[in-house]
Coordinates of C-alpha atoms in Angstrom, one line a residue:
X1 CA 109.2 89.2 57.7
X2 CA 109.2 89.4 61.7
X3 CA 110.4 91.5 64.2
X4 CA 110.8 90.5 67.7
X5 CA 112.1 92.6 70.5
X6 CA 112.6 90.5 73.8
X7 CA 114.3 93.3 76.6
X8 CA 113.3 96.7 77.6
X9 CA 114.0 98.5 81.0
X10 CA 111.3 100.4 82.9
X11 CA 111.4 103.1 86.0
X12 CA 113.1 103.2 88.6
X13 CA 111.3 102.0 92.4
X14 CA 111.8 100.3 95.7
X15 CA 109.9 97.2 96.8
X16 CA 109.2 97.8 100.8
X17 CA 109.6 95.1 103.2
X18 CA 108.4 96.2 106.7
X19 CA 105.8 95.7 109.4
X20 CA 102.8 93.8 108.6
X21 CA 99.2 94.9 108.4
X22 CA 95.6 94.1 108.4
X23 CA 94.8 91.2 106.1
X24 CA 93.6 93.0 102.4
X25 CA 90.2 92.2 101.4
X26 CA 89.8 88.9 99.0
X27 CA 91.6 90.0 95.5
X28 CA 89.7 90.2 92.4
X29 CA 89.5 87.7 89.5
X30 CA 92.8 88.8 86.7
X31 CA 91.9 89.5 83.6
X32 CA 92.9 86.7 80.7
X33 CA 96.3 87.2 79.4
X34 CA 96.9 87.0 75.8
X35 CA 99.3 84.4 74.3
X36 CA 102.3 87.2 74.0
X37 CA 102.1 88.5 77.1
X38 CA 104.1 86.3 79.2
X39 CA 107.3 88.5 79.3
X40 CA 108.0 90.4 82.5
X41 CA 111.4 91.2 84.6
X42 CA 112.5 93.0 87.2
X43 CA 116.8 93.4 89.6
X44 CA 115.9 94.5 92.8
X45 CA 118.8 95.7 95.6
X46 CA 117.7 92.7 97.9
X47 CA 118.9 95.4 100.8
X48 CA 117.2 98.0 99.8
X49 CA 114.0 97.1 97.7
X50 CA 115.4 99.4 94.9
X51 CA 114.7 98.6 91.1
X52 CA 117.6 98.5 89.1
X53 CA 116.0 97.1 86.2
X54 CA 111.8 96.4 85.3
X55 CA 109.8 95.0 82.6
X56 CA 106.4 95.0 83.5
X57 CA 107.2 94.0 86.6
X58 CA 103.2 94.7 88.0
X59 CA 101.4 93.1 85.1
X60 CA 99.8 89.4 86.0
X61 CA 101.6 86.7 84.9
X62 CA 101.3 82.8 85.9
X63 CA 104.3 81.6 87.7
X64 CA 104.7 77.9 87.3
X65 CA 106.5 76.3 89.6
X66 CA 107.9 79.6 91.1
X67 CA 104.7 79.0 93.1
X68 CA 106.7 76.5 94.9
X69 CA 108.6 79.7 96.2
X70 CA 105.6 80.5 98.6
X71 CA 105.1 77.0 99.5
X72 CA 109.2 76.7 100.8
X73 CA 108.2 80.2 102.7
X74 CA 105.2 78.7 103.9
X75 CA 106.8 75.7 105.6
X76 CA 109.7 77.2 106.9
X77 CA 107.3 79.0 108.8
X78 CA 105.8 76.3 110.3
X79 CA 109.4 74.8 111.1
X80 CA 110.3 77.8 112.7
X81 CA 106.5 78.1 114.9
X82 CA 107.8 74.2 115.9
X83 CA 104.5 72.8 113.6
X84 CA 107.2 70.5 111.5
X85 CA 110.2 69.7 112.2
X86 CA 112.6 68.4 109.7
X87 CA 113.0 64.5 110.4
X88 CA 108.9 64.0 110.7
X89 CA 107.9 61.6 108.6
X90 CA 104.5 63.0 106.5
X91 CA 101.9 61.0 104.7
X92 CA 101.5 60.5 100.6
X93 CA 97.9 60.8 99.7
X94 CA 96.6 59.6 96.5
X95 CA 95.9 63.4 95.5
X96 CA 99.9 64.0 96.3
X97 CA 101.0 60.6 94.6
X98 CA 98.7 61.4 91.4
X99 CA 100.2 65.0 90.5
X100 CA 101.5 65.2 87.2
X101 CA 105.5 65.6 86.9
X102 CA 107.5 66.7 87.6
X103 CA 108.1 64.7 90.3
X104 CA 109.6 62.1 92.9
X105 CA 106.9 59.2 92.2
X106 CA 106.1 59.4 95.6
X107 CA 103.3 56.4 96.3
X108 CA 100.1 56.9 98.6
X109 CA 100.5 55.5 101.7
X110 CA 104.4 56.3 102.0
X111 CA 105.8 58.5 104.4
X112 CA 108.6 61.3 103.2
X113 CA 110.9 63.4 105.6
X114 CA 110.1 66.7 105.6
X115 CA 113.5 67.7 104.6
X116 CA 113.6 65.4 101.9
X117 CA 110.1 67.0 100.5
X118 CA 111.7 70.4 101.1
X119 CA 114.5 69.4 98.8
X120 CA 112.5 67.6 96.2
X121 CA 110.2 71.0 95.8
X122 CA 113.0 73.7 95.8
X123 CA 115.7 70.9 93.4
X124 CA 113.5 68.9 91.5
X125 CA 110.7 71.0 91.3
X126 CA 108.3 68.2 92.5
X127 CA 105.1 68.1 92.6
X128 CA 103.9 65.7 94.3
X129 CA 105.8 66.9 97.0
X130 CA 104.7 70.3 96.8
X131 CA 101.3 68.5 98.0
X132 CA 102.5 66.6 100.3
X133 CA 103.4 69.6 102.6
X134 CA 100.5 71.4 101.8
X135 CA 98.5 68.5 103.2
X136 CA 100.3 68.3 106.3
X137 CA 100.3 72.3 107.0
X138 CA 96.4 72.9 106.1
X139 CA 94.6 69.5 106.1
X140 CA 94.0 70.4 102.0
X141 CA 95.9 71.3 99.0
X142 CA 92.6 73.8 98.2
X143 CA 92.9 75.2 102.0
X144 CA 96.9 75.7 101.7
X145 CA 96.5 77.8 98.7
X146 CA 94.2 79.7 100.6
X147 CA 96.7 80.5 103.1
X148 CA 99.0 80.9 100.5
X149 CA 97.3 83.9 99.2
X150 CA 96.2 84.9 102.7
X151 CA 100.3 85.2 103.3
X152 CA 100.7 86.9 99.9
X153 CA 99.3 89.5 101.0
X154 CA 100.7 90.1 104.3
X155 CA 103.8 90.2 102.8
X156 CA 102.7 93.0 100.3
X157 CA 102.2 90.9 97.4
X158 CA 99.1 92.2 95.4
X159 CA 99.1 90.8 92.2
X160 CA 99.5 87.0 93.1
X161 CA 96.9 84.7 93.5
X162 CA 97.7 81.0 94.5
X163 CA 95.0 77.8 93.4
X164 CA 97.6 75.1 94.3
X165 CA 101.2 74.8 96.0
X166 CA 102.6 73.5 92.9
X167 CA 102.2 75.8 90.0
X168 CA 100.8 73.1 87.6
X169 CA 98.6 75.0 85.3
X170 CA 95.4 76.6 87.0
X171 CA 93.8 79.8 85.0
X172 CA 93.1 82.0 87.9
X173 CA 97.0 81.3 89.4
X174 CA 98.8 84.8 89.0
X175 CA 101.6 86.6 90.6
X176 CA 104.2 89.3 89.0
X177 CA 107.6 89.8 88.6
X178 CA 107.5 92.6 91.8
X179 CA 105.7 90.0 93.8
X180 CA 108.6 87.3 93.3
X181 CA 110.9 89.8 94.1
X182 CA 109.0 90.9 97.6
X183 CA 108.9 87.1 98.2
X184 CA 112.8 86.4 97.5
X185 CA 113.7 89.1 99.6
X186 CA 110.9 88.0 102.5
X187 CA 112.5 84.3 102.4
X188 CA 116.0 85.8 102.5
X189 CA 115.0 87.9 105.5
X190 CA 112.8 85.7 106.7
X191 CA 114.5 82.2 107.6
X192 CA 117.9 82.7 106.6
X193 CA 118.9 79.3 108.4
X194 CA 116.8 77.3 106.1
X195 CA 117.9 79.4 102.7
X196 CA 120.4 77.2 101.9
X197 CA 118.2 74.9 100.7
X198 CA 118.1 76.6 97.5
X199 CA 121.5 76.9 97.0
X200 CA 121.9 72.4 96.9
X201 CA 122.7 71.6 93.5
X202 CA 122.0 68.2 93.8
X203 CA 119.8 65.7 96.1
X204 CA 120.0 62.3 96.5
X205 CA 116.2 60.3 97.3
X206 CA 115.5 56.3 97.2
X207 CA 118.8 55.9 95.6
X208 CA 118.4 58.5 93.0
X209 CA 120.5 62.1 92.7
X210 CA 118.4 64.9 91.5
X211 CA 120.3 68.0 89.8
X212 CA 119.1 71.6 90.7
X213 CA 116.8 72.9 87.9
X214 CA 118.3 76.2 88.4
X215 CA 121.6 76.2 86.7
X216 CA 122.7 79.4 87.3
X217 CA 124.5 77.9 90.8
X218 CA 126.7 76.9 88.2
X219 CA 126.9 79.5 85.4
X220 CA 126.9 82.9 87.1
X221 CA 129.5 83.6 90.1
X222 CA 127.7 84.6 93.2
X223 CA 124.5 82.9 92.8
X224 CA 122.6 81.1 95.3
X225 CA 119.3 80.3 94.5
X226 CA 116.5 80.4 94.2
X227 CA 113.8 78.6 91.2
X228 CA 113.1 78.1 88.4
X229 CA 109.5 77.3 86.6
X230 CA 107.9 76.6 83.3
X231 CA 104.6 75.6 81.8
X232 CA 103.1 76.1 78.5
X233 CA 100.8 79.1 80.0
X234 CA 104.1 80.6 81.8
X235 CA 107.0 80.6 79.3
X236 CA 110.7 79.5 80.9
X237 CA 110.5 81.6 84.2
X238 CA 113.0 82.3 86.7
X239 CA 113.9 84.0 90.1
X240 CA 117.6 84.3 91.0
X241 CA 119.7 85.6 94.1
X242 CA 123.4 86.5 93.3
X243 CA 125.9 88.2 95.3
X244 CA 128.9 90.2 94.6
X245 CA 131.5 92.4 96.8
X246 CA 128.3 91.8 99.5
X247 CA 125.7 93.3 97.6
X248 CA 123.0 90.8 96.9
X249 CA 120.8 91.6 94.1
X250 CA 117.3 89.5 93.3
X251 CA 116.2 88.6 89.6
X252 CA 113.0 87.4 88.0
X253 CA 112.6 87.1 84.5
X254 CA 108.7 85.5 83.3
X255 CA 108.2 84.0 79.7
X256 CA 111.0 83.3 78.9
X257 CA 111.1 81.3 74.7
X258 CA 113.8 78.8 76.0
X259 CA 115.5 77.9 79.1
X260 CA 118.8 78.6 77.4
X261 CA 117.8 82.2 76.5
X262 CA 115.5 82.9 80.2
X263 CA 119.2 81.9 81.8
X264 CA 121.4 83.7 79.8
X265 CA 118.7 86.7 79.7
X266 CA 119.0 86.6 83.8
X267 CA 122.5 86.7 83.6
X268 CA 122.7 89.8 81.4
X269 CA 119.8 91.7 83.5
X270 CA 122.5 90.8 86.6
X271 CA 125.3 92.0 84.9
X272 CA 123.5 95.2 84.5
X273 CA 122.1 95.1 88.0
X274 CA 125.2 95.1 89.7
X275 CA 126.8 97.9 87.3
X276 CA 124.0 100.6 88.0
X277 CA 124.4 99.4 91.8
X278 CA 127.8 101.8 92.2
X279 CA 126.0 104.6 90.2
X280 CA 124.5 107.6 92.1
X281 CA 121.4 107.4 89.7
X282 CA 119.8 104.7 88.1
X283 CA 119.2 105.7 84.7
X284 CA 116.3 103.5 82.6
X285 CA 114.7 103.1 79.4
X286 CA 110.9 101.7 78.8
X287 CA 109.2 100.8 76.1
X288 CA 106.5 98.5 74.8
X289 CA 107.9 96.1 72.3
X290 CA 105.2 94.3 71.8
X291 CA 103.0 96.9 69.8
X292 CA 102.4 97.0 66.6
X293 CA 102.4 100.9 66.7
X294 CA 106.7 99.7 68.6
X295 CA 107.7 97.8 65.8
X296 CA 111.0 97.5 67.9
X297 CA 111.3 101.1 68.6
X298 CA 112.9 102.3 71.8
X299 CA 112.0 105.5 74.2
X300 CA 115.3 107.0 75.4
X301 CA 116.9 106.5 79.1
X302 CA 114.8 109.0 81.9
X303 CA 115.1 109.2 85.5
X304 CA 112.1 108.4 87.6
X305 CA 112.7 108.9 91.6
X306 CA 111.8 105.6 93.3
X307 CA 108.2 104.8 95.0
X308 CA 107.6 104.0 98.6
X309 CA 104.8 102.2 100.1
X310 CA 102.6 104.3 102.6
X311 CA 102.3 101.1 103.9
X312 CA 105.1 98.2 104.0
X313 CA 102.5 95.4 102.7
X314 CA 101.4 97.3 100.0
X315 CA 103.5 97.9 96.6
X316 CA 102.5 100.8 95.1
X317 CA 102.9 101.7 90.8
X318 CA 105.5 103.7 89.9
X319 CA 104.5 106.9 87.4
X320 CA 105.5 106.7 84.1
X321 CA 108.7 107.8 82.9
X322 CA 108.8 110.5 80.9
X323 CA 108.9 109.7 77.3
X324 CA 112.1 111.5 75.5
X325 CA 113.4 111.1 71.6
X326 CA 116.3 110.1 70.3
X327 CA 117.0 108.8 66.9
X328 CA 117.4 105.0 67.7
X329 CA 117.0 103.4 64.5
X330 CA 120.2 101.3 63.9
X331 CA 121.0 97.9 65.2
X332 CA 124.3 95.8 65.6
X333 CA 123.9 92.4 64.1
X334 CA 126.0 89.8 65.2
X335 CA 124.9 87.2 63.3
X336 CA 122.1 85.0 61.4
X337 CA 121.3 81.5 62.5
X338 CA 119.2 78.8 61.1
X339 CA 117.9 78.6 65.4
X340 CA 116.3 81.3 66.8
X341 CA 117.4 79.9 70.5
X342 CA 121.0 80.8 69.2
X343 CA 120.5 84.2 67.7
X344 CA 119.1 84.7 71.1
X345 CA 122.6 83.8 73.3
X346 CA 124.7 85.2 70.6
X347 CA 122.9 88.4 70.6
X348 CA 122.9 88.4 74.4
X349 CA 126.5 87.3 75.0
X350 CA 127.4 90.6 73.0
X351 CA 125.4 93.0 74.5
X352 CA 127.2 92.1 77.9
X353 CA 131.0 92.4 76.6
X354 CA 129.5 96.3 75.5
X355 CA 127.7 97.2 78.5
X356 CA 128.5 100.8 78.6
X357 CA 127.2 101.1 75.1
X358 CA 124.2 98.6 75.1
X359 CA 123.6 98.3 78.9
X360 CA 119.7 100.1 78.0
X361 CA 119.3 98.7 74.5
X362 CA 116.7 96.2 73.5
X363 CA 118.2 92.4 72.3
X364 CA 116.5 92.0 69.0
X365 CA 115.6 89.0 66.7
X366 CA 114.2 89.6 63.3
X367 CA 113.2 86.6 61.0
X368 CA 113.2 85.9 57.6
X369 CA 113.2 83.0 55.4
X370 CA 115.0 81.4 52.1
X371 CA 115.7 78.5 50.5
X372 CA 116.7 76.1 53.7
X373 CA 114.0 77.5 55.9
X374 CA 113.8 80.2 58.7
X375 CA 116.8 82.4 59.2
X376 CA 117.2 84.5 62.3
X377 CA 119.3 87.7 62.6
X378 CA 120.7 88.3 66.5
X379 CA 120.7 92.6 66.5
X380 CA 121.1 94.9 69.3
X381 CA 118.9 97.3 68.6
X382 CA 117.4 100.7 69.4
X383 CA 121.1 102.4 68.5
X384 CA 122.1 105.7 67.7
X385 CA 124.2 105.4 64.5
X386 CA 127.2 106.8 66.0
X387 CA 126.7 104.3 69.1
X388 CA 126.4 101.3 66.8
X389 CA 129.6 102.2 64.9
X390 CA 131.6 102.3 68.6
X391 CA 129.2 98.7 69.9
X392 CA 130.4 97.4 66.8
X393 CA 134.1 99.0 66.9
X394 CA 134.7 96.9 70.7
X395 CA 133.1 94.0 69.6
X396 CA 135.3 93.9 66.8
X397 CA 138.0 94.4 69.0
X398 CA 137.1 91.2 71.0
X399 CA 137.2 88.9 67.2
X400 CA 133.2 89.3 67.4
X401 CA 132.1 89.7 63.7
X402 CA 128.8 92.5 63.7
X403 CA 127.9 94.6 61.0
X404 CA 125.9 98.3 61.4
X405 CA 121.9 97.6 59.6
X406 CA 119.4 99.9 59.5
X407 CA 116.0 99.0 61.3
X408 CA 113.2 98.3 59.1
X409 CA 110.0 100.2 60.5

């Protein structure tokens, strides 16, 4: 029987964004990740740097195509310095043309608008035109990820490393849900006139229309960018830009199982981003739920005070919360499905109609089998007993069927 816990919240920080210094020396190789450590989030105030929500937010984690993130900062840039401007018309090489999808099918030897590669990066998420602007900024795709990494680190972002502008599988490619965030809120700050960009839903190239990956322009009110990424390596990853009542907030979810479940787990982390916006504290829960020695257990809410650079381009770590106890070991099940991609949204979409009650607890998925196959049960878990009895009371309430279990230890 399995147990799997996909959301916990960790402390409470702020993500500075000020003057830049001194290059930092040459970072050192990351350590392998294993297989289950892809997870990772982090809701930042985009005005403020302040963490409203984190997951592992410093650990290494490869970015897929969110790489492509750096590589729209990286030619805005050079818009804005008057090296491009957007009607040039830039050579395909046969390294660009030969890039594995996604992409536009661009052919060596054609030319390409730069705003038309600008668009097929940021909508399509295309890779051969992710090289093709690498080419024409640094001469080589090698020598822009150089300058990739170079930037990184200006901006304060210590945990990425960059091998291509793409994101297409490379082992020694990192970054981290904190350094998505600095790089969200640099591009916001940053080139605000070219922004937009990321709010397109749709392209049209060589008679073709090309929907925006990131669906959330469509799902969530207020969002307007930014990207979305995936490889095997990366799990469904995500950074999002939403704004409500003029508050902007930034989200990045990494490994994600699905790209149903990363979008409607973005969504939820918003929700509760913008609730704990109006609060004079930010209160937060961490935990590791992907110990054994967890088995889906829970620490209780604590209050951290949020960490400040010494120096704007570098992101310090945040001290551990304090650890407290609680008796958390009831769930609210809302369901078993024979997919565990639904047990997921179900479990999701009712945690967000309880926030004041399941705002801090963990979405939970525990399998089992019988007769037809695999059978997942959708739980909020990590529940006083009395809490799940009033989560389950307002669901209830709202024709949502959920029952009060027990978790099995």
């Amino acid at each position: 029987m399995g147990f799997r816990v996909f959301l916990a919240l960790g402390v409470a920080a702020s993500i500075g964004l000020g003057s830049l210094a001194a290059e930092a020396a040459k970072p050192r190789k990351k350590p392998p990740m294993a297989a289950d450590d892809r997870y990772a989030a982090l809701v930042v105030d985009a005005e403020t740097g302040e963490v409203l929500l984190a997951r592992d937010a410093e650990l290494p984690r490869h970015p897929a195509s969110l790489t492509k993130i750096m590589t729209a900062y990286m030619t805005f840039d050079a818009l804005e310095r008057g090296r491009l401007r957007l009607s040039d018309r830039l050579p395909v090489s046969v390294h660009a043309a030969n890039q594995s999808p996604t992409k536009l099918g661009l052919q060596a030897g054609e030319r390409i608008a730069v705003e038309d590669a600008i668009l097929g990066v940021i909508a399509k998420s295309a890779n051969d035109a992710a090289v093709v602007l690498a080419e024409a900024l640094a001469g080589s795709e090698e020598a822009f990820a150089e300058a990739m990494t170079q930037r990184a680190r200006r901006l304060g972002m210590r945990q990425s490393d960059f091998r291509n502008a793409s994101g297409l599988p490379h082992p020694e490619q990192f970054s981290s849900a904190r350094d998505m965030a600095i790089l969200g809120r640099a591009l916001i700050r940053d080139f605000p006139q070219y922004y937009g960009y990321f709010g397109r839903a749709s392209f049209a190239y060589a008679e073709r229309v090309y929907r925006n990956h990131n669906v959330l322009l469509e799902l969530y009110d207020g969002t307007d960018g930014i990207k979305t990424g995936f490889t095997n390596a990366s799990g469904y990853n995500l950074v999002a830009s939403a704004v409500r009542d003029g508050r902007r907030l930034i989200g990045v979810v990494f490994g994600g199982e699905s790209a149903s479940w990363r979008n409607q787990h973005m969504m939820a982390l918003l929700d509760r981003g913008f609730g704990k916006m109006s609060d004079a504290e930010v209160q937060v829960a961490s935990a590791s739920a992907r110990t054994k020695a967890a088995k889906g257990s829970v620490v209780a809410a604590a209050q951290a005070q949020p960490v400040r650079p010494a120096e704007p381009r570098a992101v310090q770590r945040a001290a551990p919360a304090p650890q407290g106890s609680i008796e958390t070991s009831f769930a609210v099940q809302v369901g078993a499905y024979r997919r565990i991609e639904t047990a997921e949204t179900r479990a999701i979409e009712a945690a967000r109609l309880v926030p004041r009650l399941l705002a801090a607890a963990p979405v939970a998925i525990k399998s089992s089998q019988d007769s037809k196959g695999p059978l997942y049960r959708a739980q909020i878990a990590g529940l006083s007993k009395a809490d799940a009895r009033r989560a389950c009371d307002r669901l209830k309430e709202r024709q949502i069927t959920c029952v009060v279990v027990p978790v099995e230890h």
